[in-house]
CSV table of N, CA, C and O in Angstrom, one decimal:
chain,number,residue,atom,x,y,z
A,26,UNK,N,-8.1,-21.8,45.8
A,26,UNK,CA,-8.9,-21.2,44.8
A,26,UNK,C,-8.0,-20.6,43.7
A,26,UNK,O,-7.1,-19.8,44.0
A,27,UNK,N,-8.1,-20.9,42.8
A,27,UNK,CA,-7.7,-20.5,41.3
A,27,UNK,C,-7.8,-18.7,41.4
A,27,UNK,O,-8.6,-18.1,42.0
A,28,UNK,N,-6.5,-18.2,40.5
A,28,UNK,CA,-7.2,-16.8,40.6
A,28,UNK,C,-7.9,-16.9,39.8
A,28,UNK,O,-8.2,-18.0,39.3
A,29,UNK,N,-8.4,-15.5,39.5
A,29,UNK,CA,-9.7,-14.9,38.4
A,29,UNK,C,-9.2,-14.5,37.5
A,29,UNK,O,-8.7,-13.4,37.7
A,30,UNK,N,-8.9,-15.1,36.0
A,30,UNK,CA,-8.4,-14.6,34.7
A,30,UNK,C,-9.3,-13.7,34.1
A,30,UNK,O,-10.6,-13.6,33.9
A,31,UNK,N,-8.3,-13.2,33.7
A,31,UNK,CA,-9.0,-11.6,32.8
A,31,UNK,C,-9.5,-11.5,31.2
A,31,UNK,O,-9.0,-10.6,30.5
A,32,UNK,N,-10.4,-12.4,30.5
A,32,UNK,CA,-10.5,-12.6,29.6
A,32,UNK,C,-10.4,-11.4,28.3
A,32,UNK,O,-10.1,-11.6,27.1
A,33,UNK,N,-10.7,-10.1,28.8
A,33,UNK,CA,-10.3,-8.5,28.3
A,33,UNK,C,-9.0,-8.5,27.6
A,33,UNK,O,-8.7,-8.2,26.5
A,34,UNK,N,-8.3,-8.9,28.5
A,34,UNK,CA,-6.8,-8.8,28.2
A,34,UNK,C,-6.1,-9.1,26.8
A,34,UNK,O,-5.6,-8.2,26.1
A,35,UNK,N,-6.3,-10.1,26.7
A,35,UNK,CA,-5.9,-11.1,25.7
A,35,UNK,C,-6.8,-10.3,24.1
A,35,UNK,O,-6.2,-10.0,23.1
A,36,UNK,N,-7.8,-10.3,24.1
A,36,UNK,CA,-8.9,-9.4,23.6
A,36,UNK,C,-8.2,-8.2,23.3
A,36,UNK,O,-7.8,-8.2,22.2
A,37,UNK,N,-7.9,-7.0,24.2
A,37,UNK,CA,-7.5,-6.3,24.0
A,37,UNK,C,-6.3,-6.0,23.2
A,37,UNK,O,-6.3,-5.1,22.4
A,38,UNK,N,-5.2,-7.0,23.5
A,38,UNK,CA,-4.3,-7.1,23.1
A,38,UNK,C,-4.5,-7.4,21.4
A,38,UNK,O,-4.1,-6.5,20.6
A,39,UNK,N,-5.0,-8.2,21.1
A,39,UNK,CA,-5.4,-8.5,19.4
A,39,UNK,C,-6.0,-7.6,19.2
A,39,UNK,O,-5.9,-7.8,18.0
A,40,UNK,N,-6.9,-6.3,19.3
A,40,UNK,CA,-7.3,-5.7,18.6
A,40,UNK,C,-6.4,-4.2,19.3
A,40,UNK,O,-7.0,-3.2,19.1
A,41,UNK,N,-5.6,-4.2,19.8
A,41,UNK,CA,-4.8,-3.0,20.2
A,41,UNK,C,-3.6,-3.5,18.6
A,41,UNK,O,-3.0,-2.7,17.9
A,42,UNK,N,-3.5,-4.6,18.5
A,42,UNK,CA,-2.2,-4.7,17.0
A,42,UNK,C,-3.3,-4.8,16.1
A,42,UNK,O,-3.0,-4.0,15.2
A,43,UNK,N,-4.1,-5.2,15.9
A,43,UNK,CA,-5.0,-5.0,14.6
A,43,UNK,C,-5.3,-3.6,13.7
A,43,UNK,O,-5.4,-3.5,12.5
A,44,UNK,N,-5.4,-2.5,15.2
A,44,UNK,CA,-5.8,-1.6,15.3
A,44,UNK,C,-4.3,-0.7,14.5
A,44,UNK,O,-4.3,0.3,13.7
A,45,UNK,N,-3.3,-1.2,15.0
A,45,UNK,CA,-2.2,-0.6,14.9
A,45,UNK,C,-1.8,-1.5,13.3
A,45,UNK,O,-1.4,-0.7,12.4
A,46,UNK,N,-1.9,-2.7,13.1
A,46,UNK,CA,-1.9,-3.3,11.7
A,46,UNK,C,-2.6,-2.2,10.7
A,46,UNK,O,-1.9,-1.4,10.1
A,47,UNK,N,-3.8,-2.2,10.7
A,47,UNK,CA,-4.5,-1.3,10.0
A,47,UNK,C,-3.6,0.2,9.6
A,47,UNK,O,-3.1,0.5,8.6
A,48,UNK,N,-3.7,0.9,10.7
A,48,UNK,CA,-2.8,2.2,10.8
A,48,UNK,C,-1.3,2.1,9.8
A,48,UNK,O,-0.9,3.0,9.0
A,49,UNK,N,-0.8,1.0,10.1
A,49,UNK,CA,0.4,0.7,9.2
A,49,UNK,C,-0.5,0.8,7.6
A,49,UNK,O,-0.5,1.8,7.0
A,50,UNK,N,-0.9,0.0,7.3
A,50,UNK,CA,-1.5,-0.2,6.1
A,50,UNK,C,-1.8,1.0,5.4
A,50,UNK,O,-1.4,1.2,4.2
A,51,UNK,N,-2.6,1.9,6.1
A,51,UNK,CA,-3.1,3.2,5.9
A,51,UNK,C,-1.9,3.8,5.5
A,51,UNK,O,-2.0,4.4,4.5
A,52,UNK,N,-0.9,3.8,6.1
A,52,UNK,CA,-0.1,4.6,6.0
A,52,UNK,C,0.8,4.0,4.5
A,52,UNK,O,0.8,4.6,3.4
A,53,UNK,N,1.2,2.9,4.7
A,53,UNK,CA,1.6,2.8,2.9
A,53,UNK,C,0.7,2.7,2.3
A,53,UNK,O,1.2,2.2,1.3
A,54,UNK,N,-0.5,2.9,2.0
A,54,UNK,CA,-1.7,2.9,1.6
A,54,UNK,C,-1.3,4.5,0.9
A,54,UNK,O,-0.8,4.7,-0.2
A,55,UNK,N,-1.5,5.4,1.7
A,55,UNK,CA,-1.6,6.7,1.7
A,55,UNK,C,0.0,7.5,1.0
A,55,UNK,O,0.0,8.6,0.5
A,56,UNK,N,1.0,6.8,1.1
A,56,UNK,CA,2.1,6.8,0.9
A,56,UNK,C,2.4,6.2,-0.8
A,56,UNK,O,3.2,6.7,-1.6
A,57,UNK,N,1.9,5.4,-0.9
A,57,UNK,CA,1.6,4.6,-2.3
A,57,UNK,C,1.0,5.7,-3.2
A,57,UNK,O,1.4,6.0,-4.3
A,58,UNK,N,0.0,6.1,-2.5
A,58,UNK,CA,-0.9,7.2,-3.5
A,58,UNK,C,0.0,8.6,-3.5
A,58,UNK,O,0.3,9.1,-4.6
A,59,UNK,N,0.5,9.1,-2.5
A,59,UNK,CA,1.3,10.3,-2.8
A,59,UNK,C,2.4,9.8,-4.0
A,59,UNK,O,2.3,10.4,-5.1
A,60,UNK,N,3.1,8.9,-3.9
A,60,UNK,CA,4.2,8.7,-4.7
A,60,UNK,C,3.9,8.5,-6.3
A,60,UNK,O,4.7,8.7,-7.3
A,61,UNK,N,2.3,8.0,-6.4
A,61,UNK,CA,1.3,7.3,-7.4
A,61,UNK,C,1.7,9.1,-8.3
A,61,UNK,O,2.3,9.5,-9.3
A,62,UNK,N,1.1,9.7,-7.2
A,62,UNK,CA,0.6,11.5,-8.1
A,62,UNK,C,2.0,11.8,-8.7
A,62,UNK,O,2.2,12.0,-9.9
A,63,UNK,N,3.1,12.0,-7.7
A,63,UNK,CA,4.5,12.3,-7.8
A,63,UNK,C,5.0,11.6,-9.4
A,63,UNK,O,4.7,12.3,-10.5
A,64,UNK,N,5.4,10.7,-9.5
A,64,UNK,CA,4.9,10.0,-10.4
A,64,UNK,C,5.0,10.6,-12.2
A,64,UNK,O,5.7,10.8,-13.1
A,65,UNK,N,3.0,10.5,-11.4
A,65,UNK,CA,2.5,11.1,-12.8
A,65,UNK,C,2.6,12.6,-13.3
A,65,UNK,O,2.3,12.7,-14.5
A,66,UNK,N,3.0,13.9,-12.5
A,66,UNK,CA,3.8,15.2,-12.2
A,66,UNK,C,4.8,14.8,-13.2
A,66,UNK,O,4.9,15.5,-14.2
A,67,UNK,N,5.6,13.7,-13.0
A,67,UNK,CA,6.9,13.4,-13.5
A,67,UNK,C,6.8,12.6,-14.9
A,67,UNK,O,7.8,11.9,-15.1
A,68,UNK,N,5.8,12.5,-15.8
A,68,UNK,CA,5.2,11.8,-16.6
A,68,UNK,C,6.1,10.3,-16.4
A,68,UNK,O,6.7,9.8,-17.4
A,69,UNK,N,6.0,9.9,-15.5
A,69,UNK,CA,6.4,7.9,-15.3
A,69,UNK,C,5.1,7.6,-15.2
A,69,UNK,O,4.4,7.8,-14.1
A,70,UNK,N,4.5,7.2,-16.2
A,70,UNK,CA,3.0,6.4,-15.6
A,70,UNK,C,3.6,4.8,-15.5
A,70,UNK,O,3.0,3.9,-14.9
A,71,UNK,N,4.4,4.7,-15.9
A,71,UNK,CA,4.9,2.9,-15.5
A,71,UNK,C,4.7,3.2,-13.9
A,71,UNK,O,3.8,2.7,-13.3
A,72,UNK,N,5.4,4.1,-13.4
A,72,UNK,CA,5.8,3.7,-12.3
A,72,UNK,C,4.6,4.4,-11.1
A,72,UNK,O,4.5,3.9,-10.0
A,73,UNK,N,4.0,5.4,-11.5
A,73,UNK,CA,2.6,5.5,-11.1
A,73,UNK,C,1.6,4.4,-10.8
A,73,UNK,O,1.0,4.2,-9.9
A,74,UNK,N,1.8,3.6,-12.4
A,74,UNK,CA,0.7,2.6,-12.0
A,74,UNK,C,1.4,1.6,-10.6
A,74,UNK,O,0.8,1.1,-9.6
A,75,UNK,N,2.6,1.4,-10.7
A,75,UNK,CA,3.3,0.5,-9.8
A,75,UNK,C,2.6,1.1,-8.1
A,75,UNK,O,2.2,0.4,-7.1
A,76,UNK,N,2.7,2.0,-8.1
A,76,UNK,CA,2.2,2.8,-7.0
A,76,UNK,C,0.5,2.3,-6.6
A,76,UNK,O,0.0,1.7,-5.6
A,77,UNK,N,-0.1,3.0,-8.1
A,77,UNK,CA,-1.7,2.4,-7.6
A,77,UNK,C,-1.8,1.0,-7.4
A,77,UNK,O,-2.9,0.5,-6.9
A,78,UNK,N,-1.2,0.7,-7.6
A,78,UNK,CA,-1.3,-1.2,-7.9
A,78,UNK,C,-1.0,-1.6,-5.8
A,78,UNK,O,-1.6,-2.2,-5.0
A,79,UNK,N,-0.1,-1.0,-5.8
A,79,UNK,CA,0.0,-1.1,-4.6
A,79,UNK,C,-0.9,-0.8,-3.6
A,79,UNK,O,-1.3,-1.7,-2.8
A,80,UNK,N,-1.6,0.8,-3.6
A,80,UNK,CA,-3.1,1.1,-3.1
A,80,UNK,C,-4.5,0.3,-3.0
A,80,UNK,O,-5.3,0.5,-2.2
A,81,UNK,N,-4.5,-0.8,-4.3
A,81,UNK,CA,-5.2,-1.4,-4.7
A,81,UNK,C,-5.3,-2.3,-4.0
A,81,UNK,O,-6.5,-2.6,-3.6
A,82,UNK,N,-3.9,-3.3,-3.7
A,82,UNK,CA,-4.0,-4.0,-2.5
A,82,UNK,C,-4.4,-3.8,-1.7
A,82,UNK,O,-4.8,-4.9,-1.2
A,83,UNK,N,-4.7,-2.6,-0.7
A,83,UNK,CA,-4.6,-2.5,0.3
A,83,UNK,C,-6.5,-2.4,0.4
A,83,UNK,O,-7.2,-2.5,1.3
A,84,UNK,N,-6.8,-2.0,-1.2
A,84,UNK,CA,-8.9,-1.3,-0.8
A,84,UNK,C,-8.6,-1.6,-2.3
A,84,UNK,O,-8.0,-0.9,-3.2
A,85,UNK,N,-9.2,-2.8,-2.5
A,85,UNK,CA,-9.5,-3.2,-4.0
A,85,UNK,C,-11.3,-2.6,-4.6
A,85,UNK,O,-11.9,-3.0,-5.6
A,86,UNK,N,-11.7,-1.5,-3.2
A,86,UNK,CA,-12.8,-0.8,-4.0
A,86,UNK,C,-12.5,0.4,-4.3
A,86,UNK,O,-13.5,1.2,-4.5
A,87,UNK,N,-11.3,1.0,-4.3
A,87,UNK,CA,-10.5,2.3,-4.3
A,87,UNK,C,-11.0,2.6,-5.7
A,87,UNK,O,-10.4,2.3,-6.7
A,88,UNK,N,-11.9,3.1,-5.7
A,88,UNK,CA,-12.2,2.7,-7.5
A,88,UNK,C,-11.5,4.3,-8.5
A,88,UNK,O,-11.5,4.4,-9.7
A,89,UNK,N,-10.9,5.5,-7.4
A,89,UNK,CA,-10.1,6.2,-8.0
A,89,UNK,C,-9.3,6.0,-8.2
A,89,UNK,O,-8.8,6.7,-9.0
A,90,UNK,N,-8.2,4.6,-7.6
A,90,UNK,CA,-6.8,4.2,-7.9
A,90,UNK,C,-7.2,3.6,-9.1
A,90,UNK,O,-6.9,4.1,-10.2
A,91,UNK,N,-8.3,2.4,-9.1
A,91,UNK,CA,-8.7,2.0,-10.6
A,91,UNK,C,-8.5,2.5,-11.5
A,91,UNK,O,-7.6,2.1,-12.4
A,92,UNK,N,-9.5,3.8,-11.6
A,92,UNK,CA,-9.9,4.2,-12.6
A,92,UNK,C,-8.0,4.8,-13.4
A,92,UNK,O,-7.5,4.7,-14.5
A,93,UNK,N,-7.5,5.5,-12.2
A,93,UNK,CA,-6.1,6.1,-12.7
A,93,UNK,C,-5.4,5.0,-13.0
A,93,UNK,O,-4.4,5.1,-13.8
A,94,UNK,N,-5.7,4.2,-12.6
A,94,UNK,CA,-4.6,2.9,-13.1
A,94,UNK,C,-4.9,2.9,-14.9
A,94,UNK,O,-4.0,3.1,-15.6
A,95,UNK,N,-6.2,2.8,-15.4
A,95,UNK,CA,-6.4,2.8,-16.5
A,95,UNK,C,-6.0,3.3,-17.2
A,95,UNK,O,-5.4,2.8,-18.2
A,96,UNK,N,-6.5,4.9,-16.6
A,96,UNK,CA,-6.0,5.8,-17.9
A,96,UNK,C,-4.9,6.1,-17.7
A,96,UNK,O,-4.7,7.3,-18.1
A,97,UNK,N,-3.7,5.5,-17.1
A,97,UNK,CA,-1.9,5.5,-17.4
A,97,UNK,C,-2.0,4.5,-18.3
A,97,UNK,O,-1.5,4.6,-19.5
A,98,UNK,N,-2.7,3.4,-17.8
A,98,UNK,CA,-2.4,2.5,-18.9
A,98,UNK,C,-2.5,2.9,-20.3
A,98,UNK,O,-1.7,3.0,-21.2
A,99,UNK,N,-3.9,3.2,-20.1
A,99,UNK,CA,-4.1,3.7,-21.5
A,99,UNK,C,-3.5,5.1,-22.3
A,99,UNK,O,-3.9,5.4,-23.5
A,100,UNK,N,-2.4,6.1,-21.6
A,100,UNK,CA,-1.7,7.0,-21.5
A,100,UNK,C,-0.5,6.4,-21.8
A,100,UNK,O,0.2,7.2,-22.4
A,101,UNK,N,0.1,5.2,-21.6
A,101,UNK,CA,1.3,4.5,-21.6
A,101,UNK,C,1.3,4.5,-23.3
A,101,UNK,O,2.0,5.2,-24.0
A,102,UNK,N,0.3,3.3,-23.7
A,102,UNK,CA,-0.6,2.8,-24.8
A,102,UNK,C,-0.5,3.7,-26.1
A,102,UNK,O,-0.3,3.3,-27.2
A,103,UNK,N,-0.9,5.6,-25.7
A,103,UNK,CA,-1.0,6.4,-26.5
A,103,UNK,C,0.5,6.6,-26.8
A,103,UNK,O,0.8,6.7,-28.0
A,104,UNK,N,1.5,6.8,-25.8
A,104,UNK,CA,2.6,7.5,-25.8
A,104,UNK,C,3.2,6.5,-27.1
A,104,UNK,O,3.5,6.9,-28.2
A,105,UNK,N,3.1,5.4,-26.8
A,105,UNK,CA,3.9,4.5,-27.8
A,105,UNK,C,3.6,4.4,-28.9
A,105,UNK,O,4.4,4.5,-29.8
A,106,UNK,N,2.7,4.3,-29.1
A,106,UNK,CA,1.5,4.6,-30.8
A,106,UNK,C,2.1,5.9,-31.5
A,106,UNK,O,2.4,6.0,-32.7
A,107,UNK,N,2.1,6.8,-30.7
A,107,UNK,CA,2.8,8.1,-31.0
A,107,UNK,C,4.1,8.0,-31.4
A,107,UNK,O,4.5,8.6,-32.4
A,108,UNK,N,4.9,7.3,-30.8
A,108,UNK,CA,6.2,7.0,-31.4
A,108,UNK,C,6.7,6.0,-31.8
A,108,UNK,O,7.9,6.0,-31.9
A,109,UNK,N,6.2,4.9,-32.2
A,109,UNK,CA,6.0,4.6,-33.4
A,109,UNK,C,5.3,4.6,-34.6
A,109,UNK,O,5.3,3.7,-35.4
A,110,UNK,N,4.6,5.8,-34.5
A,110,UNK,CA,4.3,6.5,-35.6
A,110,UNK,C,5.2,7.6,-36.0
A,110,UNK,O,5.2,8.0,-37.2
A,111,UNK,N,5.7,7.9,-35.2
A,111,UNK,CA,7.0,8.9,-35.3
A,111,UNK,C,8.3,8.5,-35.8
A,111,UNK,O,9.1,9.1,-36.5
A,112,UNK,N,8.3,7.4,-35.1
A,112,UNK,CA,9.7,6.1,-35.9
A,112,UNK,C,9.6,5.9,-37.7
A,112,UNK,O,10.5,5.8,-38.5
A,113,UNK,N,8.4,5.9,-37.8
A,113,UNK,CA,7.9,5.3,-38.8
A,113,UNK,C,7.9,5.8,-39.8
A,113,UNK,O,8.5,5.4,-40.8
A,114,UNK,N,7.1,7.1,-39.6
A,114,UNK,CA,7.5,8.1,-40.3
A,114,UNK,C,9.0,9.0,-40.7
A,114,UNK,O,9.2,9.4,-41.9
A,115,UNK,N,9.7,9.0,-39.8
A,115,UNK,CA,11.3,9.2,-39.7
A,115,UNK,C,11.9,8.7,-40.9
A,115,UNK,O,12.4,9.3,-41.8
A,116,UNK,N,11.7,7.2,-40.7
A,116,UNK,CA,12.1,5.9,-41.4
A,116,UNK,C,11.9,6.2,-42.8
A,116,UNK,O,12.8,6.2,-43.6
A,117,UNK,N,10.9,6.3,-43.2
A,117,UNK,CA,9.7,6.8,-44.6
A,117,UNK,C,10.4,8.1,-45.0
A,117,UNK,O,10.9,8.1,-46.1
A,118,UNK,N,10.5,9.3,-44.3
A,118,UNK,CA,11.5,10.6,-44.9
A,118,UNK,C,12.8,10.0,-45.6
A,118,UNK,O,13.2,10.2,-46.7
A,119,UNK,N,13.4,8.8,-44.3
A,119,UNK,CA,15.1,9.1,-44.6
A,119,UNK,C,15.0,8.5,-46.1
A,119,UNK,O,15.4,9.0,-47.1
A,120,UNK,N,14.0,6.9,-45.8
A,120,UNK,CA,14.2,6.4,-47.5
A,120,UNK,C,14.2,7.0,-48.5
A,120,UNK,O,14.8,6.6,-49.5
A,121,UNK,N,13.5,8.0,-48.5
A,121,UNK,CA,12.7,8.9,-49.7
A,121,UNK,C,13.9,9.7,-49.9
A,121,UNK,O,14.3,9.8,-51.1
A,122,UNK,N,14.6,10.3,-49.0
A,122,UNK,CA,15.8,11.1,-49.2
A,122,UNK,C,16.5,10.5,-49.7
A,122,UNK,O,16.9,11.0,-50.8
A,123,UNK,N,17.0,9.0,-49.4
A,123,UNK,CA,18.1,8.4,-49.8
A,123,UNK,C,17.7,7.8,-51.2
A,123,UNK,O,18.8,7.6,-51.7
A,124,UNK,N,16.9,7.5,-52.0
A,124,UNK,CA,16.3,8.0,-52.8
A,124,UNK,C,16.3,8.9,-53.6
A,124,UNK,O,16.6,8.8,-54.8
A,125,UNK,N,16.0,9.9,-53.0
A,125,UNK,CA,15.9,11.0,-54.1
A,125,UNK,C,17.5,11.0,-54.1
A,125,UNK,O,17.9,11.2,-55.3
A,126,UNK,N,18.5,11.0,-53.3
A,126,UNK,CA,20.1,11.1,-53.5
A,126,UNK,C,20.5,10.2,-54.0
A,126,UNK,O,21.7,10.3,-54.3
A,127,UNK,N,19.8,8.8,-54.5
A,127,UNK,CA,20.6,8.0,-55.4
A,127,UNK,C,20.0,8.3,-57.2
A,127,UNK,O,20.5,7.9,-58.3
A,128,UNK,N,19.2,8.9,-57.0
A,128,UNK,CA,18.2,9.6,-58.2
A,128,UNK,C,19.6,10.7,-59.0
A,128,UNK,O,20.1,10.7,-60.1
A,129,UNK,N,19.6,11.6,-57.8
A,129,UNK,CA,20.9,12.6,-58.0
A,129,UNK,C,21.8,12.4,-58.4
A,129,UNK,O,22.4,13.2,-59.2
A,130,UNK,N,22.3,11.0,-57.8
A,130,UNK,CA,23.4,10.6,-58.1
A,130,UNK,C,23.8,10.2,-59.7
A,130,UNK,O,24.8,10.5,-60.4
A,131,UNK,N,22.4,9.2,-60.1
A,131,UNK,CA,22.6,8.9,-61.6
A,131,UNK,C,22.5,9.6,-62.8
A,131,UNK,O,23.0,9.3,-63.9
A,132,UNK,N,21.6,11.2,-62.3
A,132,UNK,CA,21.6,11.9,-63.5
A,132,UNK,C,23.0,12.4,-63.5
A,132,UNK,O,23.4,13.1,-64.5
């Protein structure tokens, strides 16, 4: 007679690493989001979003990684508008100066 196999076993085993798959996940999941905040503390929203982006993989209904992913984006978006309006402006003083100093120069 054949023994008696344990069909549990086998069972068990796949959802004893699933279980522990998951757990991993959670954890860079959860690790992703700390570093996400750290981050933006540190005004890097590049590297913030790099963070949520990662969270996102893991629960693409995380709709608070979403939503912060946005508004870095759109925080990235402002910062630059800002400075190159700032450039821009710079640019616009110096000519005007240089200008008015070649004005100087002819009288």
């Amino acid at each position: 007679m054949a023994p008696e196999t344990n069909l549990a076993t086998p069972i068990f085993s796949i959802l004893w690493e699933a279980k522990a798959e998951v757990k991993a996940e959670a954890a860079t999941e959860a690790k992703a989001d700390a570093k996400a905040k750290v981050e933006v503390e540190n005004k890097k929203y590049e590297s913030a979003i790099s963070f949520l982006n990662i969270v996102l993989q893991f629960d693409q209904t995380n709709y608070e990684a979403a939503g912060l992913n946005d508004s870095y984006t759109r925080e990235i978006q402002r910062i630059k508008e800002e400075e190159a309006a700032r450039k821009r402006a710079e640019e616009e003083a110096k000519r005007k100066a240089e200008e008015e100093a070649k004005k100087k120069a002819v009288q």
